[in-house]
């Protein structure tokens, strides 16, 4: 039992299960999954689908936090990637009803992701080469990034008229949302990279003691640079999913507050903000917790205004549970009562 | 010249440079009222940024301030709507803001939690509470508030200040004094310089850390009060993202985000620089509002690089 | 110092337990006015715990503390200070962002009268601080930032702060660990001055010569137990060490162990010509030969560590060509050094040696994996085999190879860092202060390891502040002075020769 509760995923997983049980208690059909219109259908599928962009961003964020970093520019990068893709695809309906894109889809997506990766490289260079604190380095892009995205769109919301692009955010493959496939694929690739190469060991060493990692001959700077680049790339992928889902790009609002949700998902999942200790599975669960909470509030018929308060309460609870000092206090109080 | 004042001088020089640029480029820019308006339009930001300066000096961060402002405007508007006395209302929201901040500080200090996460949760909580009160904007029709909002205090040269701007100035002066001449202020610097060393020196680290967040919460609430004077309404979407502006103002004001180094006076100029960027863009007329974000981003970049350079040189000199 | 000076502090039968450890089991300590009293013991003997009990960080489980005959129970460092017990801890530092005066007066600033607005009186603060420092014979501009001061002056100011409250008892925990000889003398001058003013000083150090230099009496602890109190004049270093270790120390002769020594004619493995870095090291040449231990001696700040860091490319060099086996080599970052087969154990184990959260196994595999690169992953099974082998070979005491390395004792952590480099089978191994902060028995084992290594053909660069150690293990000794090479001494050189070269004379 003790080993179970000590497992890194115990608390996040229990939280998620508890949330789902509450949902099911209030709404017995909550957990049911049906087959409709050639794909799976139900609240759970919906949660997974909607949580996909957050999962993608959070996976990138996990690695950044693991190397003692933080990336608060992911929301802005989402906006930039979405804007670039939407501008390049554009599209219009011809008289015959056939949609055309202004540029080939692969080119548009490729460019958007390249731009996103470049944003990450910029962040990484500021952290590694200029030696800035991560939160400051990424604050710059967080502030300026949205301005740049708005500059690109001229302050307009760019609408896309090209159905093939909508697959990313609305399509299904084998009955499962494409967005979820993307998130799972990213998770799988990351997991392999961490398990089959020395990346995991290096990241934990850098996060645990950056100076010692450098002295041990690890190319800490290059790895940190890659991690920031990857995080922004993931944000770019999320930007594509989000803009595909709403069939447009809104430079001002796309990915708004996403950086906070992502950091939250990472923390809820059990990754330490102090670096070194991280878990990808925990992050995925963390993202699911956040989305389940939102869906739960809607499905229970609670006014959506409560959402933020509940989220805050949850963060406080998880934060305190993760704090050894708090657990110590609780134990002492409990013992005091028992004695 | 004293090396310690170098970042502050650069901030002030930058402000003067931007003002000179505006004066040469645009007609009517060089009038006292244009400059006083910088303070009037950014009074709430100024108040919040002073509180944020202390948090950052101590090596922490407070992301909840924007949400606390919004919550303050909501509570004020709701209470006034219910017929409360304006003085009692103001006193109550100030106490609530301080208590909110102190609670965050207590969590950060007592359970060794990351300020970033605690105040992030605080931000969710305060915004959430706004929505619980109302999702709509609540207008303020109270006579006292209206009078304060319209009051103009002449300062000569055909120009005037608002009560809000005066409050902001008073907060800056009080902040400078707290930072420079009180035990609390000096302990904030000490914590920013090295928390464990400060503790070994026997300084009251715990209560000071809580006090810093209390002060920031109080300033946010006061900023909220100033905002109600300015906007005459309570709305849950007031001051979205204001925490970023406050942090930017503090950094541009020459305070190191790693803590321990900086001046409250610098923060005032940081706020004024943010204000003058918007004024310049408004005077230009052809530039769109998103240029503000881009310019602020560029300034942040320049200042952070400058700070790094400064730190590196100090280390070499040592 | 006469033994009948009045007793200031008297601790009797102090006990204190932590979960799983009896840190103090009946310890006595008597401090007299105007004496410097050494507190001696190996790591884990209970020195730190005793200090923490005296300064109110921990409450004792049993025993009494009397100050001037009155029983006291300090409950916090501030309380202890109010009672008259001040301490400079190992991790006590000045705040770099504040002025010297402020560092000295922080927490007890002089105030202006209310009629003049209250608040801190800065002029008075500066005056008080200057006066205090002048009274202690320290000449310093108190308005400058503490961060800009050399380490020695910072340490003096730290002590000044501790005695500013009219301390009767001053506890100094390893105050000299980051000072060079001149600086230690400056600190000792201050300590003597305070002693003559009647302060009772408790002095904790690892350096035996310093004990005999300045202390009058000493109290020795071992495994949390009180071994005895001695007058320094009555117990020589050998006696002190056996009291600390609890057995007769066997002086391992070097020459016997190290039969296969480097041949002066053997070709250099690693050679650096004209290597320098501004402000840290003036241009010099160095050669490391296979199977040879090159000792590097010199005072702190003489450029020892700086040279080592340049050879491992941790810092960028301003000039200098590096060659490996006579061929020019590219050496611009630690990863290059690793690729060339150079290993480096840094002096600051906690800060740049171990990754505390990682297991012993992972810490040992780290450098080898870094050399193999990202893609060629050493499978966990091979990591385990490697770690098991090295843990056994070096006698690292750990519960298992999966234990987080942070839980090991200092000496075992140091051995694990060495094991990390042995795993890469280095051709050159640089050991910067490998024996610092570890107890005497572990030091002995470590030096034997160094000799083993050289016997195996590795070129070793051995750096230590303790000349005696350098002389014992080295085949050749290079002496640094004022950031440049003072000269080289052949095998068999005496300590005196090294000392005089360090001091600037010609070897006798």
Short mmCIF file of N, CA and C in Angstrom, two decimals, chain C residues 300-420:
data_model
loop_
_atom_site.label_atom_id
_atom_site.label_comp_id
_atom_site.label_asym_id
_atom_site.label_seq_id
_atom_site.Cartn_x
_atom_site.Cartn_y
_atom_site.Cartn_z
N UNK C 300 45.76 28.88 -1.99
CA UNK C 300 44.49 29.15 -2.62
C UNK C 300 44.63 30.46 -3.39
N UNK C 301 44.12 30.50 -4.61
CA UNK C 301 44.25 31.72 -5.39
C UNK C 301 45.55 31.77 -6.17
N UNK C 302 46.37 30.71 -6.07
CA UNK C 302 47.62 30.71 -6.81
C UNK C 302 47.39 30.26 -8.24
N UNK C 303 46.17 29.80 -8.53
CA UNK C 303 45.87 29.39 -9.90
C UNK C 303 45.73 27.89 -10.06
N UNK C 304 45.71 27.15 -8.94
CA UNK C 304 45.60 25.68 -9.00
C UNK C 304 44.33 25.25 -9.71
N UNK C 305 43.20 25.66 -9.12
CA UNK C 305 41.92 25.25 -9.67
C UNK C 305 41.73 25.83 -11.06
N UNK C 306 42.22 27.06 -11.25
CA UNK C 306 42.06 27.72 -12.54
C UNK C 306 42.77 26.93 -13.63
N UNK C 307 43.98 26.43 -13.33
CA UNK C 307 44.72 25.61 -14.30
C UNK C 307 43.94 24.34 -14.62
N UNK C 308 43.42 23.70 -13.56
CA UNK C 308 42.68 22.46 -13.77
C UNK C 308 41.46 22.70 -14.65
N UNK C 309 40.76 23.81 -14.39
CA UNK C 309 39.55 24.10 -15.17
C UNK C 309 39.90 24.38 -16.63
N UNK C 310 41.04 25.02 -16.86
CA UNK C 310 41.45 25.28 -18.25
C UNK C 310 41.79 23.97 -18.96
N UNK C 311 42.45 23.07 -18.23
CA UNK C 311 42.85 21.80 -18.85
C UNK C 311 41.63 20.95 -19.19
N UNK C 312 40.51 21.18 -18.49
CA UNK C 312 39.30 20.42 -18.80
C UNK C 312 38.35 21.27 -19.65
N UNK C 313 38.79 22.48 -20.02
CA UNK C 313 38.00 23.38 -20.87
C UNK C 313 36.70 23.80 -20.21
N UNK C 314 36.68 23.85 -18.88
CA UNK C 314 35.48 24.37 -18.22
C UNK C 314 35.42 25.88 -18.37
N UNK C 315 36.58 26.50 -18.42
CA UNK C 315 36.66 27.92 -18.74
C UNK C 315 37.39 28.05 -20.06
N UNK C 316 37.14 29.15 -20.73
CA UNK C 316 37.78 29.37 -22.02
C UNK C 316 39.18 29.92 -21.78
N UNK C 317 40.18 29.39 -22.49
CA UNK C 317 41.52 29.92 -22.29
C UNK C 317 41.77 31.06 -23.28
N UNK C 318 42.59 32.01 -22.82
CA UNK C 318 42.90 33.14 -23.70
C UNK C 318 44.04 32.79 -24.65
N UNK C 319 44.93 31.94 -24.17
CA UNK C 319 46.02 31.51 -25.05
C UNK C 319 46.37 30.09 -24.68
N UNK C 320 47.18 29.46 -25.52
CA UNK C 320 47.67 28.13 -25.19
C UNK C 320 47.28 27.09 -26.21
N UNK C 321 48.28 26.21 -26.53
CA UNK C 321 48.01 25.09 -27.42
C UNK C 321 48.00 23.83 -26.59
N UNK C 322 47.07 22.98 -26.89
CA UNK C 322 46.97 21.71 -26.18
C UNK C 322 47.39 20.61 -27.15
N UNK C 323 48.19 19.69 -26.67
CA UNK C 323 48.45 18.55 -27.53
C UNK C 323 48.26 17.26 -26.75
N UNK C 324 47.81 16.25 -27.46
CA UNK C 324 47.58 14.95 -26.87
C UNK C 324 48.49 13.99 -27.61
N UNK C 325 49.31 13.27 -26.91
CA UNK C 325 50.27 12.36 -27.53
C UNK C 325 51.10 13.08 -28.60
N UNK C 326 51.40 14.33 -28.35
CA UNK C 326 52.24 15.06 -29.28
C UNK C 326 51.52 15.67 -30.46
N UNK C 327 50.21 15.37 -30.59
CA UNK C 327 49.46 15.94 -31.71
C UNK C 327 48.54 17.05 -31.20
N UNK C 328 48.45 18.13 -31.95
CA UNK C 328 47.59 19.24 -31.54
C UNK C 328 46.16 18.74 -31.37
N UNK C 329 45.50 19.18 -30.32
CA UNK C 329 44.15 18.69 -30.06
C UNK C 329 43.19 19.86 -29.88
N UNK C 330 41.94 19.64 -30.28
CA UNK C 330 40.90 20.66 -30.11
C UNK C 330 40.30 20.46 -28.72
N UNK C 331 40.36 21.53 -27.92
CA UNK C 331 39.85 21.43 -26.55
C UNK C 331 39.13 22.73 -26.22
N UNK C 332 37.84 22.78 -26.52
CA UNK C 332 37.11 24.02 -26.32
C UNK C 332 35.97 23.92 -25.34
N UNK C 333 35.49 22.70 -25.10
CA UNK C 333 34.44 22.54 -24.10
C UNK C 333 34.63 21.21 -23.39
N UNK C 334 34.00 21.03 -22.23
CA UNK C 334 34.22 19.81 -21.47
C UNK C 334 33.99 18.56 -22.31
N UNK C 335 33.02 18.64 -23.22
CA UNK C 335 32.76 17.45 -24.03
C UNK C 335 33.99 17.07 -24.86
N UNK C 336 34.76 18.08 -25.33
CA UNK C 336 36.00 17.79 -26.07
C UNK C 336 36.99 17.05 -25.17
N UNK C 337 37.13 17.57 -23.95
CA UNK C 337 38.07 16.97 -23.00
C UNK C 337 37.71 15.51 -22.76
N UNK C 338 36.40 15.29 -22.60
CA UNK C 338 35.91 13.94 -22.38
C UNK C 338 36.29 13.05 -23.55
N UNK C 339 36.12 13.60 -24.77
CA UNK C 339 36.44 12.84 -25.97
C UNK C 339 37.92 12.50 -26.06
N UNK C 340 38.77 13.38 -25.52
CA UNK C 340 40.21 13.14 -25.56
C UNK C 340 40.66 12.16 -24.48
N UNK C 341 39.73 11.80 -23.59
CA UNK C 341 40.10 10.88 -22.53
C UNK C 341 40.61 11.58 -21.28
N UNK C 342 40.13 12.80 -21.05
CA UNK C 342 40.51 13.52 -19.84
C UNK C 342 39.34 13.46 -18.86
N UNK C 343 39.64 13.22 -17.59
CA UNK C 343 38.60 13.21 -16.57
C UNK C 343 38.89 14.29 -15.55
N UNK C 344 37.85 14.78 -14.87
CA UNK C 344 38.04 15.89 -13.93
C UNK C 344 37.12 15.76 -12.73
N UNK C 345 37.69 15.62 -11.53
CA UNK C 345 36.89 15.64 -10.31
C UNK C 345 37.00 17.03 -9.72
N UNK C 346 35.90 17.79 -9.73
CA UNK C 346 35.97 19.18 -9.29
C UNK C 346 36.12 19.29 -7.78
N UNK C 347 36.58 20.44 -7.32
CA UNK C 347 36.82 20.59 -5.89
C UNK C 347 35.52 20.71 -5.11
N UNK C 348 34.52 21.36 -5.73
CA UNK C 348 33.27 21.54 -5.01
C UNK C 348 32.31 20.41 -5.36
N UNK C 349 32.35 19.38 -4.52
CA UNK C 349 31.63 18.15 -4.82
C UNK C 349 30.12 18.39 -4.95
N UNK C 350 29.56 19.10 -4.00
CA UNK C 350 28.10 19.29 -3.99
C UNK C 350 27.66 20.13 -5.18
N UNK C 351 28.41 21.18 -5.45
CA UNK C 351 27.98 22.13 -6.46
C UNK C 351 28.23 21.63 -7.87
N UNK C 352 29.38 20.98 -8.09
CA UNK C 352 29.65 20.61 -9.48
C UNK C 352 30.08 19.15 -9.64
N UNK C 353 29.97 18.37 -8.59
CA UNK C 353 30.34 16.96 -8.71
C UNK C 353 29.12 16.06 -8.86
N UNK C 354 28.42 15.87 -7.78
CA UNK C 354 27.32 14.90 -7.80
C UNK C 354 26.02 15.52 -8.28
N UNK C 355 25.14 14.66 -8.80
CA UNK C 355 23.74 15.06 -9.01
C UNK C 355 22.97 14.34 -7.92
N UNK C 356 22.64 15.06 -6.85
CA UNK C 356 22.19 14.44 -5.61
C UNK C 356 20.99 13.50 -5.78
N UNK C 357 20.05 13.87 -6.66
CA UNK C 357 18.82 13.07 -6.76
C UNK C 357 19.04 11.79 -7.55
N UNK C 358 20.07 11.75 -8.38
CA UNK C 358 20.29 10.56 -9.18
C UNK C 358 20.95 9.48 -8.34
N UNK C 359 20.72 8.22 -8.75
CA UNK C 359 21.27 7.10 -7.98
C UNK C 359 22.78 7.03 -8.15
N UNK C 360 23.40 6.25 -7.29
CA UNK C 360 24.84 6.02 -7.40
C UNK C 360 25.16 5.47 -8.79
N UNK C 361 24.33 4.54 -9.25
CA UNK C 361 24.55 3.94 -10.57
C UNK C 361 24.55 5.00 -11.66
N UNK C 362 23.53 5.86 -11.64
CA UNK C 362 23.42 6.87 -12.69
C UNK C 362 24.56 7.88 -12.62
N UNK C 363 24.94 8.24 -11.39
CA UNK C 363 26.06 9.17 -11.25
C UNK C 363 27.34 8.58 -11.81
N UNK C 364 27.51 7.28 -11.59
CA UNK C 364 28.74 6.65 -12.08
C UNK C 364 28.71 6.54 -13.60
N UNK C 365 27.52 6.30 -14.16
CA UNK C 365 27.44 6.08 -15.61
C UNK C 365 27.49 7.39 -16.41
N UNK C 366 27.34 8.51 -15.70
CA UNK C 366 27.08 9.78 -16.38
C UNK C 366 28.15 10.17 -17.42
N UNK C 367 29.42 10.16 -17.00
CA UNK C 367 30.46 10.64 -17.91
C UNK C 367 30.66 9.69 -19.08
N UNK C 368 30.60 8.39 -18.78
CA UNK C 368 30.77 7.41 -19.85
C UNK C 368 29.66 7.59 -20.88
N UNK C 369 28.42 7.77 -20.37
CA UNK C 369 27.29 7.96 -21.27
C UNK C 369 27.46 9.25 -22.07
N UNK C 370 27.95 10.29 -21.39
CA UNK C 370 28.14 11.56 -22.10
C UNK C 370 29.14 11.38 -23.23
N UNK C 371 30.15 10.53 -23.01
CA UNK C 371 31.13 10.33 -24.07
C UNK C 371 30.54 9.48 -25.19
N UNK C 372 29.69 8.50 -24.83
CA UNK C 372 29.09 7.65 -25.86
C UNK C 372 28.06 8.43 -26.66
N UNK C 373 27.55 9.52 -26.10
CA UNK C 373 26.60 10.34 -26.84
C UNK C 373 25.17 9.98 -26.53
N UNK C 374 24.29 10.72 -27.17
CA UNK C 374 22.87 10.61 -26.87
C UNK C 374 22.31 9.29 -27.37
N UNK C 375 22.73 8.89 -28.57
CA UNK C 375 22.03 7.77 -29.21
C UNK C 375 22.50 6.40 -28.74
N UNK C 376 23.84 6.28 -28.50
CA UNK C 376 24.32 4.97 -28.04
C UNK C 376 24.08 4.85 -26.55
N UNK C 377 22.92 4.34 -26.19
CA UNK C 377 22.50 4.32 -24.80
C UNK C 377 23.06 3.09 -24.11
N UNK C 378 23.70 3.33 -22.99
CA UNK C 378 24.22 2.23 -22.17
C UNK C 378 23.01 1.58 -21.47
N UNK C 379 22.67 0.35 -21.80
CA UNK C 379 21.46 -0.24 -21.21
C UNK C 379 21.61 -0.34 -19.69
N UNK C 380 20.48 -0.23 -18.96
CA UNK C 380 20.53 -0.28 -17.50
C UNK C 380 21.30 -1.49 -16.97
N UNK C 381 21.21 -2.64 -17.66
CA UNK C 381 21.91 -3.82 -17.14
C UNK C 381 23.42 -3.58 -17.15
N UNK C 382 23.90 -2.95 -18.24
CA UNK C 382 25.34 -2.67 -18.29
C UNK C 382 25.75 -1.60 -17.29
N UNK C 383 24.84 -0.62 -17.11
CA UNK C 383 25.11 0.41 -16.11
C UNK C 383 25.27 -0.24 -14.74
N UNK C 384 24.37 -1.19 -14.45
CA UNK C 384 24.41 -1.85 -13.14
C UNK C 384 25.72 -2.61 -12.95
N UNK C 385 26.09 -3.36 -14.00
CA UNK C 385 27.33 -4.14 -13.90
C UNK C 385 28.52 -3.22 -13.64
N UNK C 386 28.55 -2.13 -14.40
CA UNK C 386 29.65 -1.17 -14.28
C UNK C 386 29.69 -0.58 -12.86
N UNK C 387 28.51 -0.17 -12.38
CA UNK C 387 28.45 0.45 -11.06
C UNK C 387 28.84 -0.54 -9.97
N UNK C 388 28.33 -1.76 -10.07
CA UNK C 388 28.65 -2.78 -9.06
C UNK C 388 30.16 -2.98 -8.99
N UNK C 389 30.77 -3.06 -10.18
CA UNK C 389 32.20 -3.33 -10.25
C UNK C 389 32.99 -2.20 -9.57
N UNK C 390 32.64 -0.94 -9.90
CA UNK C 390 33.39 0.19 -9.37
C UNK C 390 33.12 0.41 -7.89
N UNK C 391 31.87 0.17 -7.47
CA UNK C 391 31.54 0.33 -6.05
C UNK C 391 32.39 -0.64 -5.23
N UNK C 392 32.51 -1.86 -5.75
CA UNK C 392 33.33 -2.85 -5.05
C UNK C 392 34.80 -2.47 -5.09
N UNK C 393 35.26 -2.04 -6.29
CA UNK C 393 36.68 -1.74 -6.45
C UNK C 393 37.13 -0.59 -5.56
N UNK C 394 36.30 0.43 -5.44
CA UNK C 394 36.69 1.60 -4.66
C UNK C 394 36.21 1.51 -3.21
N UNK C 395 35.48 0.45 -2.89
CA UNK C 395 34.98 0.31 -1.53
C UNK C 395 34.01 1.42 -1.15
N UNK C 396 33.10 1.77 -2.08
CA UNK C 396 32.12 2.82 -1.79
C UNK C 396 31.04 2.22 -0.89
N UNK C 397 30.81 2.86 0.23
CA UNK C 397 29.80 2.32 1.14
C UNK C 397 28.44 2.93 0.82
N UNK C 398 27.56 2.08 0.30
CA UNK C 398 26.20 2.53 -0.02
C UNK C 398 25.26 1.35 0.17
N UNK C 399 24.01 1.68 0.54
CA UNK C 399 23.04 0.62 0.77
C UNK C 399 22.84 -0.19 -0.50
N UNK C 400 22.72 0.51 -1.64
CA UNK C 400 22.62 -0.18 -2.91
C UNK C 400 23.05 0.79 -3.98
N UNK C 401 23.26 0.29 -5.19
CA UNK C 401 23.68 1.21 -6.25
C UNK C 401 22.50 2.06 -6.71
N UNK C 402 21.29 1.73 -6.24
CA UNK C 402 20.13 2.53 -6.63
C UNK C 402 19.83 3.63 -5.60
N UNK C 403 20.63 3.72 -4.54
CA UNK C 403 20.43 4.77 -3.55
C UNK C 403 20.77 6.12 -4.15
N UNK C 404 19.92 7.14 -3.91
CA UNK C 404 20.30 8.48 -4.37
C UNK C 404 21.64 8.88 -3.75
N UNK C 405 22.54 9.41 -4.56
CA UNK C 405 23.91 9.63 -4.09
C UNK C 405 23.96 10.68 -2.99
N UNK C 406 22.95 11.55 -2.94
CA UNK C 406 22.90 12.59 -1.92
C UNK C 406 22.88 12.00 -0.51
N UNK C 407 22.46 10.73 -0.38
CA UNK C 407 22.36 10.12 0.95
C UNK C 407 23.69 9.55 1.44
N UNK C 408 24.70 9.53 0.56
CA UNK C 408 25.99 8.97 0.97
C UNK C 408 26.81 9.99 1.75
N UNK C 409 27.80 9.52 2.48
CA UNK C 409 28.67 10.44 3.20
C UNK C 409 29.62 11.11 2.20
N UNK C 410 30.23 12.21 2.65
CA UNK C 410 31.07 13.00 1.76
C UNK C 410 32.16 12.19 1.07
N UNK C 411 32.86 11.37 1.85
CA UNK C 411 33.97 10.60 1.28
C UNK C 411 33.48 9.63 0.22
N UNK C 412 32.33 9.01 0.47
CA UNK C 412 31.81 8.05 -0.49
C UNK C 412 31.27 8.74 -1.74
N UNK C 413 30.73 9.95 -1.56
CA UNK C 413 30.31 10.73 -2.73
C UNK C 413 31.54 11.02 -3.59
N UNK C 414 32.63 11.41 -2.92
CA UNK C 414 33.85 11.75 -3.64
C UNK C 414 34.36 10.54 -4.42
N UNK C 415 34.31 9.38 -3.76
CA UNK C 415 34.77 8.17 -4.45
C UNK C 415 33.88 7.87 -5.65
N UNK C 416 32.58 8.11 -5.50
CA UNK C 416 31.67 7.84 -6.62
C UNK C 416 31.98 8.76 -7.80
N UNK C 417 32.35 10.01 -7.49
CA UNK C 417 32.69 10.92 -8.59
C UNK C 417 33.96 10.42 -9.28
N UNK C 418 34.89 9.90 -8.49
CA UNK C 418 36.10 9.33 -9.10
C UNK C 418 35.72 8.10 -9.93
N UNK C 419 34.81 7.30 -9.37
CA UNK C 419 34.36 6.11 -10.09
C UNK C 419 33.75 6.49 -11.43
N UNK C 420 33.03 7.62 -11.46
CA UNK C 420 32.43 8.10 -12.70
C UNK C 420 33.50 8.25 -13.77
#
